[in-house]
GROMACS .gro file of N, CA and C in nm:
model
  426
    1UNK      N    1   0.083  -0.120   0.000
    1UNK     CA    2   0.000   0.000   0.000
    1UNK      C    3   0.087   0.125   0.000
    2UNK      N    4   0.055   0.273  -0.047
    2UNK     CA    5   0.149   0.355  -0.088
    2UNK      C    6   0.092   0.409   0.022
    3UNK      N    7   0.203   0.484   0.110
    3UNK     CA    8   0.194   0.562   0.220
    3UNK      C    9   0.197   0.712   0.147
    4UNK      N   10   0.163   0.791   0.237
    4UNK     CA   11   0.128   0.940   0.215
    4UNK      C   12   0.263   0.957   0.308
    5UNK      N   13   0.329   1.120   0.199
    5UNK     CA   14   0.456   1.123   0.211
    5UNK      C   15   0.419   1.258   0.206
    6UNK      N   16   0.542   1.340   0.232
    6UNK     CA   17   0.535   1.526   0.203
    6UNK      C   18   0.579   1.541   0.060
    7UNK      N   19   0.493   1.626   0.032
    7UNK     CA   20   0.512   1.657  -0.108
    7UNK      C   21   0.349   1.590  -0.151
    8UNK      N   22   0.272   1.465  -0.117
    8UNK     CA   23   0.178   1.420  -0.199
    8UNK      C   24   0.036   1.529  -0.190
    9UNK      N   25  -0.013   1.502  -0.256
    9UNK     CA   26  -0.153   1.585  -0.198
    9UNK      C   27  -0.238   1.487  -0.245
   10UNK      N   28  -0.277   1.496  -0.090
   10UNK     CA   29  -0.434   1.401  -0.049
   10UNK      C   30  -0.573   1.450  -0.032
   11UNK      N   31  -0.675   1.347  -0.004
   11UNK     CA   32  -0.789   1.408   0.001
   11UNK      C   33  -0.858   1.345   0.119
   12UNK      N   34  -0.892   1.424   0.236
   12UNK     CA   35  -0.951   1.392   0.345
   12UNK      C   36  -1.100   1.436   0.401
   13UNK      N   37  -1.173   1.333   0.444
   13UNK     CA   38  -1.267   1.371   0.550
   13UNK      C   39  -1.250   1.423   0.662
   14UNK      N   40  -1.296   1.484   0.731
   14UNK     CA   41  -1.255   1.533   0.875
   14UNK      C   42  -1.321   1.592   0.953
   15UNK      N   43  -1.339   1.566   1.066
   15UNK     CA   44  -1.454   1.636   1.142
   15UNK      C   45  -1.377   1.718   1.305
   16UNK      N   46  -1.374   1.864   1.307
   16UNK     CA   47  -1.269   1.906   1.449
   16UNK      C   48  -1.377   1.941   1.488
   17UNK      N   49  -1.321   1.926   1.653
   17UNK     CA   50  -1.395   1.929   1.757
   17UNK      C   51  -1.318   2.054   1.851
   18UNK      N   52  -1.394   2.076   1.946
   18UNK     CA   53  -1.290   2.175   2.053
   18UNK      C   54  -1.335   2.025   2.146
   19UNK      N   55  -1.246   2.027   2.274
   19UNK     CA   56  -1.206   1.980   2.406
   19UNK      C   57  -1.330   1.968   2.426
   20UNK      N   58  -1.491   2.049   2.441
   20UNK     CA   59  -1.583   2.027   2.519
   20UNK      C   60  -1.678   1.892   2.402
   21UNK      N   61  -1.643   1.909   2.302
   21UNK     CA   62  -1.708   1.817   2.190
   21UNK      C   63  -1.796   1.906   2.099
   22UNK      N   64  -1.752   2.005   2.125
   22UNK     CA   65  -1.865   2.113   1.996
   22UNK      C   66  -1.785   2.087   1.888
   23UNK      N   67  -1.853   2.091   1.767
   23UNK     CA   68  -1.784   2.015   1.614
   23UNK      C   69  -1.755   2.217   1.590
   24UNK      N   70  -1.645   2.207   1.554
   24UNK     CA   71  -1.582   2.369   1.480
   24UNK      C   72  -1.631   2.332   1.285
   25UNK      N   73  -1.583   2.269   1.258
   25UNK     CA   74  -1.581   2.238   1.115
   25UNK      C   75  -1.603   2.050   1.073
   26UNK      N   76  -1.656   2.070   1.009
   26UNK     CA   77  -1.645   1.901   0.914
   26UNK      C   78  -1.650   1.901   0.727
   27UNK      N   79  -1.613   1.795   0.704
   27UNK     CA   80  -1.645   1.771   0.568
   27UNK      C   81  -1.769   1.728   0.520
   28UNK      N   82  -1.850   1.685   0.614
   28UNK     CA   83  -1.959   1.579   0.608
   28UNK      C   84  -2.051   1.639   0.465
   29UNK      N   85  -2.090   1.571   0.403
   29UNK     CA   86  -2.153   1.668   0.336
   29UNK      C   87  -2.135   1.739   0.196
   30UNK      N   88  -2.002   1.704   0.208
   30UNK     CA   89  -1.870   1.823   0.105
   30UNK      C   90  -1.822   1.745   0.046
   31UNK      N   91  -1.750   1.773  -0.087
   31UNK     CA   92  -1.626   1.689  -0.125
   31UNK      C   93  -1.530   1.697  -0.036
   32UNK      N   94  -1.436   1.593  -0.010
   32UNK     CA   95  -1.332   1.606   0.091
   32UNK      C   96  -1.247   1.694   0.060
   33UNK      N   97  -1.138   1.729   0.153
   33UNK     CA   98  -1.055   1.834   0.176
   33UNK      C   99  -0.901   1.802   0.094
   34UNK      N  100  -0.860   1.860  -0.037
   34UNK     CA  101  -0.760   1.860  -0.049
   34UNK      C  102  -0.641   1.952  -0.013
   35UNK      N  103  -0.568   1.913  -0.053
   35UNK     CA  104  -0.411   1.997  -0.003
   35UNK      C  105  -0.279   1.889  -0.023
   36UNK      N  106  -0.195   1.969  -0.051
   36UNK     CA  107  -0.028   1.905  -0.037
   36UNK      C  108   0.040   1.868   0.095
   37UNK      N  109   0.031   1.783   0.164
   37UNK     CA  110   0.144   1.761   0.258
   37UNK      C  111   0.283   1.814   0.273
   38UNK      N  112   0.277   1.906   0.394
   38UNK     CA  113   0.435   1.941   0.399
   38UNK      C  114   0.427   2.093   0.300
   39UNK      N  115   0.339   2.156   0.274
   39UNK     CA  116   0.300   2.254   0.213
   39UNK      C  117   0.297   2.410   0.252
   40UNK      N  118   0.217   2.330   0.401
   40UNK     CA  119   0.179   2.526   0.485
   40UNK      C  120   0.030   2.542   0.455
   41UNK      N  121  -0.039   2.475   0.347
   41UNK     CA  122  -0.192   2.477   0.344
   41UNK      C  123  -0.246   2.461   0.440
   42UNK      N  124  -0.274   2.382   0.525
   42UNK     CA  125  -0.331   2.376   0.622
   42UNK      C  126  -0.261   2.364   0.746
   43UNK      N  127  -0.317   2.368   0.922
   43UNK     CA  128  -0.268   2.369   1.028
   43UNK      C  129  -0.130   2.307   1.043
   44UNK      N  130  -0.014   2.320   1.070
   44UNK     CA  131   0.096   2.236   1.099
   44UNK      C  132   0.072   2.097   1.156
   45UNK      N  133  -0.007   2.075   1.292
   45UNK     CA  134  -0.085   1.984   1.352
   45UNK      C  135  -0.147   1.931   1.296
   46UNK      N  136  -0.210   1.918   1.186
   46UNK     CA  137  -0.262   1.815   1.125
   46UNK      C  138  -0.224   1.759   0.960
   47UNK      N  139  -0.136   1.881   0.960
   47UNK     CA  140  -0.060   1.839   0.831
   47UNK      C  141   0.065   1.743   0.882
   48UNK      N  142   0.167   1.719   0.945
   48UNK     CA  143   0.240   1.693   1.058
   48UNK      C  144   0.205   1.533   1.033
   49UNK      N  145   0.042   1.493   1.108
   49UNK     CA  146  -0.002   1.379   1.120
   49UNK      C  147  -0.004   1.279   0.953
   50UNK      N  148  -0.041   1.360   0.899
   50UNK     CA  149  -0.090   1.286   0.760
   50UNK      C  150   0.031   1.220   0.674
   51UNK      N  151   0.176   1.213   0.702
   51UNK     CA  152   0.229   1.119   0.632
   51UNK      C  153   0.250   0.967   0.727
   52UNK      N  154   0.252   0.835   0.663
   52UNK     CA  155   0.245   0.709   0.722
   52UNK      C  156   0.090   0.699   0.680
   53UNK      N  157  -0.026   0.761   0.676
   53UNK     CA  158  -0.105   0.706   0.631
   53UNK      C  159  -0.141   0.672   0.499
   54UNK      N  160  -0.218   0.547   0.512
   54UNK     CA  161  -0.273   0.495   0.346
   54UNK      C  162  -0.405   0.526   0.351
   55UNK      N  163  -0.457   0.503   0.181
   55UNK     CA  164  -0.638   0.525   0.164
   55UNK      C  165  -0.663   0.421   0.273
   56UNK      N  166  -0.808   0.511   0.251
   56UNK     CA  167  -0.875   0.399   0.357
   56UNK      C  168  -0.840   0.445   0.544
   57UNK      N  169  -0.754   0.439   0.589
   57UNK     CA  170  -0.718   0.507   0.676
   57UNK      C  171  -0.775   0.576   0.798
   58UNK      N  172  -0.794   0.578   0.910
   58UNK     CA  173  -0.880   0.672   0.989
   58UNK      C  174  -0.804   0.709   1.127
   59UNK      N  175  -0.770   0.812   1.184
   59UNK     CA  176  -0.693   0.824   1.261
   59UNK      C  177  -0.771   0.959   1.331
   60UNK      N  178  -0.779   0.981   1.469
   60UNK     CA  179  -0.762   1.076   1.573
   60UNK      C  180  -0.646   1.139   1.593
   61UNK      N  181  -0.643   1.301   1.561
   61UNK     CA  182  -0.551   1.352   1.554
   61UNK      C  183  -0.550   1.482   1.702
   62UNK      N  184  -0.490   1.488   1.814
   62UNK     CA  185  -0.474   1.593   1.890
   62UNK      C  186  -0.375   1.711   1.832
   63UNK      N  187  -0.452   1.825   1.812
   63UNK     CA  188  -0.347   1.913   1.780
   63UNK      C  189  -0.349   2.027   1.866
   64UNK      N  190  -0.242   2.053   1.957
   64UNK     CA  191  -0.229   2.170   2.097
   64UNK      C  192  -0.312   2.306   1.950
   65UNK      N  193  -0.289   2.428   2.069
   65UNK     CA  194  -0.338   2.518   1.982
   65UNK      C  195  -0.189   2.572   1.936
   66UNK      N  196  -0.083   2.540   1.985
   66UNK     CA  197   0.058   2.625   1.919
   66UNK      C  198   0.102   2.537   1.838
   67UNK      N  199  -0.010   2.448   1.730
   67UNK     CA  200   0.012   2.350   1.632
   67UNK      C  201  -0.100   2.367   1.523
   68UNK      N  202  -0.211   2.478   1.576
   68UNK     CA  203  -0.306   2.503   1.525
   68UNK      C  204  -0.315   2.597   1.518
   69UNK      N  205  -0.386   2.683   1.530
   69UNK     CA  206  -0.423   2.861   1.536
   69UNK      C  207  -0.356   2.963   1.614
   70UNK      N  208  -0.217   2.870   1.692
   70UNK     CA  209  -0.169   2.956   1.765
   70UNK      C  210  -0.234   3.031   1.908
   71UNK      N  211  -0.155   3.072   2.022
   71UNK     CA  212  -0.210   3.155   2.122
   71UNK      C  213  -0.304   3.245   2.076
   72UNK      N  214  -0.377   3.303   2.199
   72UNK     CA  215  -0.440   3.434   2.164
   72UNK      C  216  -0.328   3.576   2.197
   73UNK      N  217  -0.310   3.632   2.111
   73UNK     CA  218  -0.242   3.731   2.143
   73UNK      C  219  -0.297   3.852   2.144
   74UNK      N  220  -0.237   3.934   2.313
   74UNK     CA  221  -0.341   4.040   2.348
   74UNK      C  222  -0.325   4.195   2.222
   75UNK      N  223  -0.202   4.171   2.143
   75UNK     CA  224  -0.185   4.280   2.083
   75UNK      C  225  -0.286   4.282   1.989
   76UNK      N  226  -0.353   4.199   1.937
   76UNK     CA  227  -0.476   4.169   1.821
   76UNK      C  228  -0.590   4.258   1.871
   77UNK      N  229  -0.588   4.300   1.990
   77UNK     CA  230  -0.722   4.331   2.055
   77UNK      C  231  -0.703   4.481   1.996
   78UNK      N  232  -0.787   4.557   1.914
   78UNK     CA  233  -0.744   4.758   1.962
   78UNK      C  234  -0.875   4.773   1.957
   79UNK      N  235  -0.867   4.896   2.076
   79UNK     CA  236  -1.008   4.967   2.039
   79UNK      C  237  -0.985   5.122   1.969
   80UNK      N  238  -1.085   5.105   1.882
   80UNK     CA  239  -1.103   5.208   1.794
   80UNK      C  240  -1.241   5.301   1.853
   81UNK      N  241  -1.229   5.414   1.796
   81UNK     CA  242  -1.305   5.554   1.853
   81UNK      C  243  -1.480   5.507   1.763
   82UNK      N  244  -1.542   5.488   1.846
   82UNK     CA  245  -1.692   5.471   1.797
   82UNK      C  246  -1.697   5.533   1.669
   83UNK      N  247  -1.666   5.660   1.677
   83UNK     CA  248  -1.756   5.796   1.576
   83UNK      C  249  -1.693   5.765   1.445
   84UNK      N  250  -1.564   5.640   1.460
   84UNK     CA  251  -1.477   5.653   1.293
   84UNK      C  252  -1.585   5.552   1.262
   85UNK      N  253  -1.639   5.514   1.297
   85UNK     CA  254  -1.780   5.352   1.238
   85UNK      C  255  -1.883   5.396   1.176
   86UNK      N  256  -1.891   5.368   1.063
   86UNK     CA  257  -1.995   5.395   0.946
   86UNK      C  258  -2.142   5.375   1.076
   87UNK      N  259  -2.218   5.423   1.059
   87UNK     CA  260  -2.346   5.417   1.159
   87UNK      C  261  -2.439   5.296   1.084
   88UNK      N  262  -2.446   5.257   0.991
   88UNK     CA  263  -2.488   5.175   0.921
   88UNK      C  264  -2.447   4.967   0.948
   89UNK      N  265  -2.315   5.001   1.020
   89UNK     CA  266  -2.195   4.893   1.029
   89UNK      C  267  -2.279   4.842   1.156
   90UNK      N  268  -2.322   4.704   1.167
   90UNK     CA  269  -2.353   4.675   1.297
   90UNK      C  270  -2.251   4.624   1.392
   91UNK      N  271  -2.260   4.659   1.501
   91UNK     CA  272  -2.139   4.675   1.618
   91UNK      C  273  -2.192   4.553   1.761
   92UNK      N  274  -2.303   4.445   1.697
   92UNK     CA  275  -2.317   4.368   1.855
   92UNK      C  276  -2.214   4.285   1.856
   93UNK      N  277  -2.159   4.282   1.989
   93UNK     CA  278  -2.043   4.179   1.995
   93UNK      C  279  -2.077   4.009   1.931
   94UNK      N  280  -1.959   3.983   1.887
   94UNK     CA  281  -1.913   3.869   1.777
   94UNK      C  282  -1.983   3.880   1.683
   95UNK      N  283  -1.991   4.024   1.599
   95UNK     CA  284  -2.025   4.033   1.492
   95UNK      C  285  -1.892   4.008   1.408
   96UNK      N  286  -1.892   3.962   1.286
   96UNK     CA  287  -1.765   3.925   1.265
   96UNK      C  288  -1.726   4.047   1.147
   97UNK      N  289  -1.664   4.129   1.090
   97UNK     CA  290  -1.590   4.236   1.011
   97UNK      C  291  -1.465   4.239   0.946
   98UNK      N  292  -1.490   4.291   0.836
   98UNK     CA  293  -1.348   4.287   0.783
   98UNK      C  294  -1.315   4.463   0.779
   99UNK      N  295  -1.209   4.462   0.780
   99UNK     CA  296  -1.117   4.609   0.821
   99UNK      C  297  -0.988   4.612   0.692
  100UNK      N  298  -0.934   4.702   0.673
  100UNK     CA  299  -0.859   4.776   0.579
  100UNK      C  300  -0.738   4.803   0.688
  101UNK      N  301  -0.599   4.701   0.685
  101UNK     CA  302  -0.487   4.799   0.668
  101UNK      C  303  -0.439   4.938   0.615
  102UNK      N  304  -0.360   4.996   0.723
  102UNK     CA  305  -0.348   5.105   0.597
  102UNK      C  306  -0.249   5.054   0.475
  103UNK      N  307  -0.153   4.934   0.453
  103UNK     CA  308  -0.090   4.860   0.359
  103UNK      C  309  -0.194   4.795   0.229
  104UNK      N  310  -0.359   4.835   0.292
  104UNK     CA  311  -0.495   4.780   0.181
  104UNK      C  312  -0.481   4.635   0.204
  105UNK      N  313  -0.425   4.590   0.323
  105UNK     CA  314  -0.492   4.441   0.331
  105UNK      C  315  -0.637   4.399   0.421
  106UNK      N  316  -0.701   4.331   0.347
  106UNK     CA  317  -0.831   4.268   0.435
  106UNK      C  318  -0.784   4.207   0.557
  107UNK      N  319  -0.832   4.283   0.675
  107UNK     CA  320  -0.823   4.180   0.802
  107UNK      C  321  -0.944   4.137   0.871
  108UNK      N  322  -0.979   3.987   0.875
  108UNK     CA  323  -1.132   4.028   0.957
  108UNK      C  324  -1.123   4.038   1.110
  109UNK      N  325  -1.212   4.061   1.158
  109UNK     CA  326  -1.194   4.115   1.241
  109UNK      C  327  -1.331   4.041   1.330
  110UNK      N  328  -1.312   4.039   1.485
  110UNK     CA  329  -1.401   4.015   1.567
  110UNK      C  330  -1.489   4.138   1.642
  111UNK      N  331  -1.647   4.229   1.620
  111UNK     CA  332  -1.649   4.329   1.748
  111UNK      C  333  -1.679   4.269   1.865
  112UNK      N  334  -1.568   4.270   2.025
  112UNK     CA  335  -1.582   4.160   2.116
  112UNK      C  336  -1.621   4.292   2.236
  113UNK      N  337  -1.650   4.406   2.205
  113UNK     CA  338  -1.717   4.530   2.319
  113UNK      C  339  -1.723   4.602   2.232
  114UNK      N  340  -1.832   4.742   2.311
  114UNK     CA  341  -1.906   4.820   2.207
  114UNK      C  342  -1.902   4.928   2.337
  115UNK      N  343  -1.873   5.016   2.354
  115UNK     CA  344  -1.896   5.135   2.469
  115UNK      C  345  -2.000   5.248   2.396
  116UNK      N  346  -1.972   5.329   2.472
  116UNK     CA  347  -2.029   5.503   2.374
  116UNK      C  348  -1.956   5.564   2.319
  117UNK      N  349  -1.795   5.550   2.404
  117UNK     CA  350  -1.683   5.611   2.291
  117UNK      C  351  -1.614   5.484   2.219
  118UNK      N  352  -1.596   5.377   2.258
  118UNK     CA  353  -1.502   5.344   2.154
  118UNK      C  354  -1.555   5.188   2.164
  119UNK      N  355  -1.501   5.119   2.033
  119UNK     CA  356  -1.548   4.965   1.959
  119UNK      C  357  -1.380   4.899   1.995
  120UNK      N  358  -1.427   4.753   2.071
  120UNK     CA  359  -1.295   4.686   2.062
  120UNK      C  360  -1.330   4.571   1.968
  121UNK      N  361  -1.210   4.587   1.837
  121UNK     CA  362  -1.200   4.472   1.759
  121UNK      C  363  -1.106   4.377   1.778
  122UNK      N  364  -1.070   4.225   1.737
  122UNK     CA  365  -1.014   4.147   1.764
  122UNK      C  366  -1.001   4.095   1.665
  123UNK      N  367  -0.849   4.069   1.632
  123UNK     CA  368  -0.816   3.979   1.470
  123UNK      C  369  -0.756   3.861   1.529
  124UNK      N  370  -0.764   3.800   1.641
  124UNK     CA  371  -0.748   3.677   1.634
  124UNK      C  372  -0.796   3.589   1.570
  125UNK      N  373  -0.814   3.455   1.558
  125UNK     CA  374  -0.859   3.349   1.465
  125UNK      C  375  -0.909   3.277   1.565
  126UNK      N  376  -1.096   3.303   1.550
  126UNK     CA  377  -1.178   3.238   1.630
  126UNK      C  378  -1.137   3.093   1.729
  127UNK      N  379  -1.032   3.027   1.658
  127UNK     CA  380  -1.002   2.905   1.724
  127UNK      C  381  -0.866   2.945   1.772
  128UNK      N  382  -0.763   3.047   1.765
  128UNK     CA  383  -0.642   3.049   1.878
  128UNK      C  384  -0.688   3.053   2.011
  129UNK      N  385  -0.582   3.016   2.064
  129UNK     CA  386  -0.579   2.931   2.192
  129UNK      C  387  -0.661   2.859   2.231
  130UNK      N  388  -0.653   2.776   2.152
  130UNK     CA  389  -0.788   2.626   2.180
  130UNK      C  390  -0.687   2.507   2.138
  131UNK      N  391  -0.692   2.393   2.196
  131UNK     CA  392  -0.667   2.277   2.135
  131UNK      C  393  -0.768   2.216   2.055
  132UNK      N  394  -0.760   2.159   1.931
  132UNK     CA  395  -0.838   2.105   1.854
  132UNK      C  396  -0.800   1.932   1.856
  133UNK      N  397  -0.900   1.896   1.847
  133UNK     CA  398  -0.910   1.722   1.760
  133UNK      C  399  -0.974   1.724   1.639
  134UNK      N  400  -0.898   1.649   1.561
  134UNK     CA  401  -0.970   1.598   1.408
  134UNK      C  402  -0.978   1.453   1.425
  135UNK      N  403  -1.146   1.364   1.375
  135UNK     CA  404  -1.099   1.255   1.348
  135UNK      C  405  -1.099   1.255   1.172
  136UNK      N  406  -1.001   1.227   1.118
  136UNK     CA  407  -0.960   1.199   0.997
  136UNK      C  408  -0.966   1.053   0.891
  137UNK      N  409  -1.025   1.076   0.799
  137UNK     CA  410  -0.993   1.004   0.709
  137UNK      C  411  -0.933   1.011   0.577
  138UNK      N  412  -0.821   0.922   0.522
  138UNK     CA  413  -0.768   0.936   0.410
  138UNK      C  414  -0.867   0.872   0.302
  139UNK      N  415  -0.908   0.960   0.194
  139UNK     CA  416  -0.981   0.891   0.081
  139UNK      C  417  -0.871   0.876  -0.018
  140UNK      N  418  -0.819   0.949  -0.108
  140UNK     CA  419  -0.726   0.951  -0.170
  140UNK      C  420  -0.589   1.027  -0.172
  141UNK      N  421  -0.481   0.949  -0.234
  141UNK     CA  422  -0.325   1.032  -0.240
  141UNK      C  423  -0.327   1.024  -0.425
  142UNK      N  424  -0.289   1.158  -0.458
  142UNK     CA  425  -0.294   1.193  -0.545
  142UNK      C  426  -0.141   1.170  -0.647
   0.00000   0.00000   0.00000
């Protein structure tokens, strides 16, 4: 049987969970998930896991969060001055937003407080500092 190596790109089912058992994402449903092994496409932590396996395949994967989405880092947090917010823009917390570098890159953004003077946004990645599980399956190596 041909093992999955770095460099191949495979195609997986997968269903992550957080620690309490709430499902974050799955394939169910979907065509499965491709990508290159050993690439940077997806999480380190679960790219990491996927060589030694063959089709067919099914494996439980623990991935810490500094293998996944990384810590939460407090510098992500700024609050910005209410009055610069389009009045139109809705502001209830975990509304989710995308924002403009001044370099013109898209960042999205979390609103996680709302005062009278000022909006705190958050560009962390909904899942840093979480440990994740995937249970995984290999359908095909390409």
């Amino acid at each position: 049987m041909t093992e999955v190596k770095s460099g191949d790109t495979v195609h997986i089912h997968y269903k992550g969970t957080l620690a309490d058992g709430t499902v974050f994402d799955s394939s169910e449903g979907r065509d499965p998930l491709a990508f290159e092994v050993g690439s940077g496409q997806i999480i380190p932590g679960l790219d990491q896991a996927m060589p030694g396996m063959s089709v067919g395949d099914t494996k439980t994967v623990e991935v810490p969060a500094d293998q996944a989405y990384g810590q939460v880092d407090p510098n992500a947090r700024q609050e910005v001055p209410r009055e610069g917010i389009p009045a139109d823009i809705p502001l209830d917390p975990g509304t989710q937003l995308q924002v403009q570098t001044e370099n013109g890159q898209v960042l999205p953004v979390t609103v996680v407080d709302v005062t009278d003077e000022t909006v705190t946004l958050d560009a962390n990645h909904a899942l840093a500092g979480k440990d994740l599980t995937f249970e995984v399956e290999l359908v095909a190596i390409a």
